[in-house]
JSON list of C-alpha atoms in Angstrom, two decimals:
[
{"chain": "N", "resi": 1, "resn": "UNK", "atom": "CA", "xyz": [-30.54, 6.81, 12.67]},
{"chain": "N", "resi": 2, "resn": "UNK", "atom": "CA", "xyz": [-31.50, 3.44, 14.03]},
{"chain": "N", "resi": 3, "resn": "UNK", "atom": "CA", "xyz": [-30.08, 0.15, 13.00]},
{"chain": "N", "resi": 4, "resn": "UNK", "atom": "CA", "xyz": [-33.15, -0.90, 11.03]},
{"chain": "N", "resi": 5, "resn": "UNK", "atom": "CA", "xyz": [-32.61, 2.35, 8.88]},
{"chain": "N", "resi": 6, "resn": "UNK", "atom": "CA", "xyz": [-29.01, 1.11, 8.19]},
{"chain": "N", "resi": 7, "resn": "UNK", "atom": "CA", "xyz": [-30.13, -2.40, 7.27]},
{"chain": "N", "resi": 8, "resn": "UNK", "atom": "CA", "xyz": [-32.67, -0.83, 4.59]},
{"chain": "N", "resi": 9, "resn": "UNK", "atom": "CA", "xyz": [-30.24, 1.49, 3.27]},
{"chain": "N", "resi": 10, "resn": "UNK", "atom": "CA", "xyz": [-27.76, -1.20, 2.70]},
{"chain": "N", "resi": 11, "resn": "UNK", "atom": "CA", "xyz": [-30.02, -3.42, 1.05]},
{"chain": "N", "resi": 12, "resn": "UNK", "atom": "CA", "xyz": [-31.62, -0.89, -1.06]},
{"chain": "N", "resi": 13, "resn": "UNK", "atom": "CA", "xyz": [-28.41, 0.54, -2.32]},
{"chain": "N", "resi": 14, "resn": "UNK", "atom": "CA", "xyz": [-25.54, -1.73, -2.87]},
{"chain": "N", "resi": 15, "resn": "UNK", "atom": "CA", "xyz": [-24.42, -5.08, -1.28]},
{"chain": "N", "resi": 16, "resn": "UNK", "atom": "CA", "xyz": [-21.51, -5.15, 1.03]},
{"chain": "N", "resi": 17, "resn": "UNK", "atom": "CA", "xyz": [-18.27, -6.67, -0.50]},
{"chain": "N", "resi": 18, "resn": "UNK", "atom": "CA", "xyz": [-17.32, -10.34, 0.14]},
{"chain": "N", "resi": 19, "resn": "UNK", "atom": "CA", "xyz": [-15.87, -11.03, 3.65]},
{"chain": "N", "resi": 20, "resn": "UNK", "atom": "CA", "xyz": [-12.63, -12.52, 2.33]},
{"chain": "N", "resi": 21, "resn": "UNK", "atom": "CA", "xyz": [-12.22, -9.45, 0.07]},
{"chain": "N", "resi": 22, "resn": "UNK", "atom": "CA", "xyz": [-12.82, -7.12, 2.98]},
{"chain": "N", "resi": 23, "resn": "UNK", "atom": "CA", "xyz": [-10.13, -9.13, 5.02]},
{"chain": "N", "resi": 24, "resn": "UNK", "atom": "CA", "xyz": [-7.60, -8.96, 2.24]},
{"chain": "N", "resi": 25, "resn": "UNK", "atom": "CA", "xyz": [-8.21, -5.24, 1.69]},
{"chain": "N", "resi": 26, "resn": "UNK", "atom": "CA", "xyz": [-7.91, -4.53, 5.51]},
{"chain": "N", "resi": 27, "resn": "UNK", "atom": "CA", "xyz": [-4.70, -6.50, 5.62]},
{"chain": "N", "resi": 28, "resn": "UNK", "atom": "CA", "xyz": [-3.29, -4.49, 2.71]},
{"chain": "N", "resi": 29, "resn": "UNK", "atom": "CA", "xyz": [-4.18, -1.23, 4.37]},
{"chain": "N", "resi": 30, "resn": "UNK", "atom": "CA", "xyz": [-2.83, -2.47, 7.88]},
{"chain": "N", "resi": 31, "resn": "UNK", "atom": "CA", "xyz": [0.61, -3.01, 6.02]},
{"chain": "N", "resi": 32, "resn": "UNK", "atom": "CA", "xyz": [0.58, 0.64, 4.81]},
{"chain": "N", "resi": 33, "resn": "UNK", "atom": "CA", "xyz": [0.04, 2.12, 8.22]},
{"chain": "N", "resi": 34, "resn": "UNK", "atom": "CA", "xyz": [3.74, 1.70, 8.94]},
{"chain": "N", "resi": 35, "resn": "UNK", "atom": "CA", "xyz": [5.60, 4.86, 7.77]},
{"chain": "N", "resi": 36, "resn": "UNK", "atom": "CA", "xyz": [8.60, 2.88, 6.56]},
{"chain": "N", "resi": 37, "resn": "UNK", "atom": "CA", "xyz": [6.52, 0.55, 4.41]},
{"chain": "N", "resi": 38, "resn": "UNK", "atom": "CA", "xyz": [4.58, 3.47, 2.91]},
{"chain": "N", "resi": 39, "resn": "UNK", "atom": "CA", "xyz": [7.75, 5.02, 1.93]},
{"chain": "N", "resi": 40, "resn": "UNK", "atom": "CA", "xyz": [9.10, 1.70, 0.48]},
{"chain": "N", "resi": 41, "resn": "UNK", "atom": "CA", "xyz": [5.94, 1.40, -1.74]},
{"chain": "N", "resi": 42, "resn": "UNK", "atom": "CA", "xyz": [5.83, 4.87, -2.76]},
{"chain": "N", "resi": 43, "resn": "UNK", "atom": "CA", "xyz": [9.52, 4.37, -3.99]},
{"chain": "N", "resi": 44, "resn": "UNK", "atom": "CA", "xyz": [8.76, 1.28, -5.92]},
{"chain": "N", "resi": 45, "resn": "UNK", "atom": "CA", "xyz": [5.58, 2.57, -7.63]},
{"chain": "N", "resi": 46, "resn": "UNK", "atom": "CA", "xyz": [7.57, 3.59, -10.59]},
{"chain": "N", "resi": 47, "resn": "UNK", "atom": "CA", "xyz": [10.77, 1.87, -10.36]},
{"chain": "N", "resi": 48, "resn": "UNK", "atom": "CA", "xyz": [12.56, -1.52, -9.25]},
{"chain": "N", "resi": 49, "resn": "UNK", "atom": "CA", "xyz": [14.82, -1.36, -6.35]},
{"chain": "N", "resi": 50, "resn": "UNK", "atom": "CA", "xyz": [16.72, -3.91, -4.34]},
{"chain": "N", "resi": 51, "resn": "UNK", "atom": "CA", "xyz": [16.93, -3.92, -0.48]},
{"chain": "N", "resi": 52, "resn": "UNK", "atom": "CA", "xyz": [20.28, -1.87, -0.34]},
{"chain": "N", "resi": 53, "resn": "UNK", "atom": "CA", "xyz": [18.73, 0.86, -2.39]},
{"chain": "N", "resi": 54, "resn": "UNK", "atom": "CA", "xyz": [15.62, 0.98, -0.44]},
{"chain": "N", "resi": 55, "resn": "UNK", "atom": "CA", "xyz": [17.57, 1.13, 2.73]},
{"chain": "N", "resi": 56, "resn": "UNK", "atom": "CA", "xyz": [19.55, 3.84, 1.44]},
{"chain": "N", "resi": 57, "resn": "UNK", "atom": "CA", "xyz": [16.62, 5.92, 0.27]},
{"chain": "N", "resi": 58, "resn": "UNK", "atom": "CA", "xyz": [14.44, 5.48, 3.35]},
{"chain": "N", "resi": 59, "resn": "UNK", "atom": "CA", "xyz": [17.38, 5.43, 5.99]},
{"chain": "N", "resi": 60, "resn": "UNK", "atom": "CA", "xyz": [16.17, 2.44, 7.33]},
{"chain": "N", "resi": 61, "resn": "UNK", "atom": "CA", "xyz": [18.59, -0.48, 8.19]},
{"chain": "N", "resi": 62, "resn": "UNK", "atom": "CA", "xyz": [18.84, -3.52, 5.70]},
{"chain": "N", "resi": 63, "resn": "UNK", "atom": "CA", "xyz": [17.29, -6.02, 7.89]},
{"chain": "N", "resi": 64, "resn": "UNK", "atom": "CA", "xyz": [14.32, -3.86, 8.75]},
{"chain": "N", "resi": 65, "resn": "UNK", "atom": "CA", "xyz": [13.68, -3.20, 5.07]},
{"chain": "N", "resi": 66, "resn": "UNK", "atom": "CA", "xyz": [13.94, -6.97, 4.27]},
{"chain": "N", "resi": 67, "resn": "UNK", "atom": "CA", "xyz": [11.39, -7.43, 7.12]},
{"chain": "N", "resi": 68, "resn": "UNK", "atom": "CA", "xyz": [9.17, -4.96, 5.72]},
{"chain": "N", "resi": 69, "resn": "UNK", "atom": "CA", "xyz": [9.27, -6.20, 2.08]},
{"chain": "N", "resi": 70, "resn": "UNK", "atom": "CA", "xyz": [8.51, -9.73, 3.33]},
{"chain": "N", "resi": 71, "resn": "UNK", "atom": "CA", "xyz": [5.22, -8.31, 4.97]},
{"chain": "N", "resi": 72, "resn": "UNK", "atom": "CA", "xyz": [4.55, -6.17, 1.90]},
{"chain": "N", "resi": 73, "resn": "UNK", "atom": "CA", "xyz": [4.89, -9.28, -0.43]},
{"chain": "N", "resi": 74, "resn": "UNK", "atom": "CA", "xyz": [2.63, -11.41, 1.69]},
{"chain": "N", "resi": 75, "resn": "UNK", "atom": "CA", "xyz": [-0.04, -8.65, 1.69]},
{"chain": "N", "resi": 76, "resn": "UNK", "atom": "CA", "xyz": [0.18, -8.56, -2.22]},
{"chain": "N", "resi": 77, "resn": "UNK", "atom": "CA", "xyz": [1.62, -4.99, -2.32]},
{"chain": "N", "resi": 78, "resn": "UNK", "atom": "CA", "xyz": [4.90, -5.61, -3.77]},
{"chain": "N", "resi": 79, "resn": "UNK", "atom": "CA", "xyz": [6.52, -8.22, -6.08]},
{"chain": "N", "resi": 80, "resn": "UNK", "atom": "CA", "xyz": [9.96, -9.50, -6.60]},
{"chain": "N", "resi": 81, "resn": "UNK", "atom": "CA", "xyz": [12.00, -10.92, -9.29]},
{"chain": "N", "resi": 82, "resn": "UNK", "atom": "CA", "xyz": [15.63, -12.34, -9.31]},
{"chain": "N", "resi": 83, "resn": "UNK", "atom": "CA", "xyz": [18.54, -10.91, -11.14]},
{"chain": "N", "resi": 84, "resn": "UNK", "atom": "CA", "xyz": [21.17, -13.46, -10.31]},
{"chain": "N", "resi": 85, "resn": "UNK", "atom": "CA", "xyz": [21.59, -13.62, -6.44]},
{"chain": "N", "resi": 86, "resn": "UNK", "atom": "CA", "xyz": [19.91, -10.11, -6.01]},
{"chain": "N", "resi": 87, "resn": "UNK", "atom": "CA", "xyz": [16.26, -9.62, -5.67]},
{"chain": "N", "resi": 88, "resn": "UNK", "atom": "CA", "xyz": [14.62, -6.48, -7.16]},
{"chain": "N", "resi": 89, "resn": "UNK", "atom": "CA", "xyz": [11.16, -5.33, -5.91]},
{"chain": "N", "resi": 90, "resn": "UNK", "atom": "CA", "xyz": [8.37, -3.21, -7.49]},
{"chain": "N", "resi": 91, "resn": "UNK", "atom": "CA", "xyz": [4.89, -2.14, -6.44]},
{"chain": "N", "resi": 92, "resn": "UNK", "atom": "CA", "xyz": [2.39, -4.69, -7.63]},
{"chain": "N", "resi": 93, "resn": "UNK", "atom": "CA", "xyz": [0.54, -3.07, -10.52]},
{"chain": "N", "resi": 94, "resn": "UNK", "atom": "CA", "xyz": [-1.60, 0.14, -11.07]},
{"chain": "N", "resi": 95, "resn": "UNK", "atom": "CA", "xyz": [-3.94, -0.37, -8.27]},
{"chain": "N", "resi": 96, "resn": "UNK", "atom": "CA", "xyz": [-1.21, -0.26, -5.70]},
{"chain": "N", "resi": 97, "resn": "UNK", "atom": "CA", "xyz": [0.53, 2.64, -7.37]},
{"chain": "N", "resi": 98, "resn": "UNK", "atom": "CA", "xyz": [-2.87, 4.76, -7.38]},
{"chain": "N", "resi": 99, "resn": "UNK", "atom": "CA", "xyz": [-3.71, 3.62, -3.66]},
{"chain": "N", "resi": 100, "resn": "UNK", "atom": "CA", "xyz": [-0.32, 5.06, -2.55]},
{"chain": "N", "resi": 101, "resn": "UNK", "atom": "CA", "xyz": [-0.70, 8.21, -4.70]},
{"chain": "N", "resi": 102, "resn": "UNK", "atom": "CA", "xyz": [-4.39, 8.90, -3.65]},
{"chain": "N", "resi": 103, "resn": "UNK", "atom": "CA", "xyz": [-3.73, 8.12, 0.12]},
{"chain": "N", "resi": 104, "resn": "UNK", "atom": "CA", "xyz": [-0.63, 10.59, 0.16]},
{"chain": "N", "resi": 105, "resn": "UNK", "atom": "CA", "xyz": [-2.66, 13.16, -1.72]},
{"chain": "N", "resi": 106, "resn": "UNK", "atom": "CA", "xyz": [-5.52, 12.95, 0.61]},
{"chain": "N", "resi": 107, "resn": "UNK", "atom": "CA", "xyz": [-3.03, 13.34, 3.57]},
{"chain": "N", "resi": 108, "resn": "UNK", "atom": "CA", "xyz": [-1.62, 16.46, 1.76]},
{"chain": "N", "resi": 109, "resn": "UNK", "atom": "CA", "xyz": [-4.99, 17.93, 1.25]},
{"chain": "N", "resi": 110, "resn": "UNK", "atom": "CA", "xyz": [-5.87, 17.39, 5.00]},
{"chain": "N", "resi": 111, "resn": "UNK", "atom": "CA", "xyz": [-2.52, 19.03, 6.18]},
{"chain": "N", "resi": 112, "resn": "UNK", "atom": "CA", "xyz": [-2.71, 22.03, 3.92]},
{"chain": "N", "resi": 113, "resn": "UNK", "atom": "CA", "xyz": [-6.37, 22.60, 3.97]},
{"chain": "N", "resi": 114, "resn": "UNK", "atom": "CA", "xyz": [-6.44, 22.22, 0.20]},
{"chain": "N", "resi": 115, "resn": "UNK", "atom": "CA", "xyz": [-10.23, 21.59, -0.83]},
{"chain": "N", "resi": 116, "resn": "UNK", "atom": "CA", "xyz": [-11.07, 17.92, -1.77]},
{"chain": "N", "resi": 117, "resn": "UNK", "atom": "CA", "xyz": [-11.75, 17.06, -5.36]},
{"chain": "N", "resi": 118, "resn": "UNK", "atom": "CA", "xyz": [-13.05, 13.94, -7.30]}
]
C-alpha cells in the first residue's frame, strides 16, 4: 500500500483525533508503561488509598510512590482529596478504570494464548 492509498482511506473513513487529544492520550499511556504506576492505578480503580497503603501494597518505597502519584495526577489518571493532613488517592473515573482493566486483560490473553474477544 502506498502513501496515497493511506491518505485516501483516512479521508474516506474517519478523521484523525485532534493533535492535543492525541498528545494527552499519549502522555497518559506513557505514564502507564511503568509497572509500579500500573500497579498503583490498578489498586486505585475501586478504592481510595493513601501513600503508605500504596507503598505497602506495591512493595515500593514511600518517596517513590509519592513521585509516581504526582506524575499520575499530572497526566489526569488519579485524583486526590484531603482528609486532614492525609491525602487519599483514587483512579480518575470509569474511563481510567476500564483502561487499566482492558490493558491487563489484553496482556493476560497475550500471555496465556486465550482468544481475543470484543
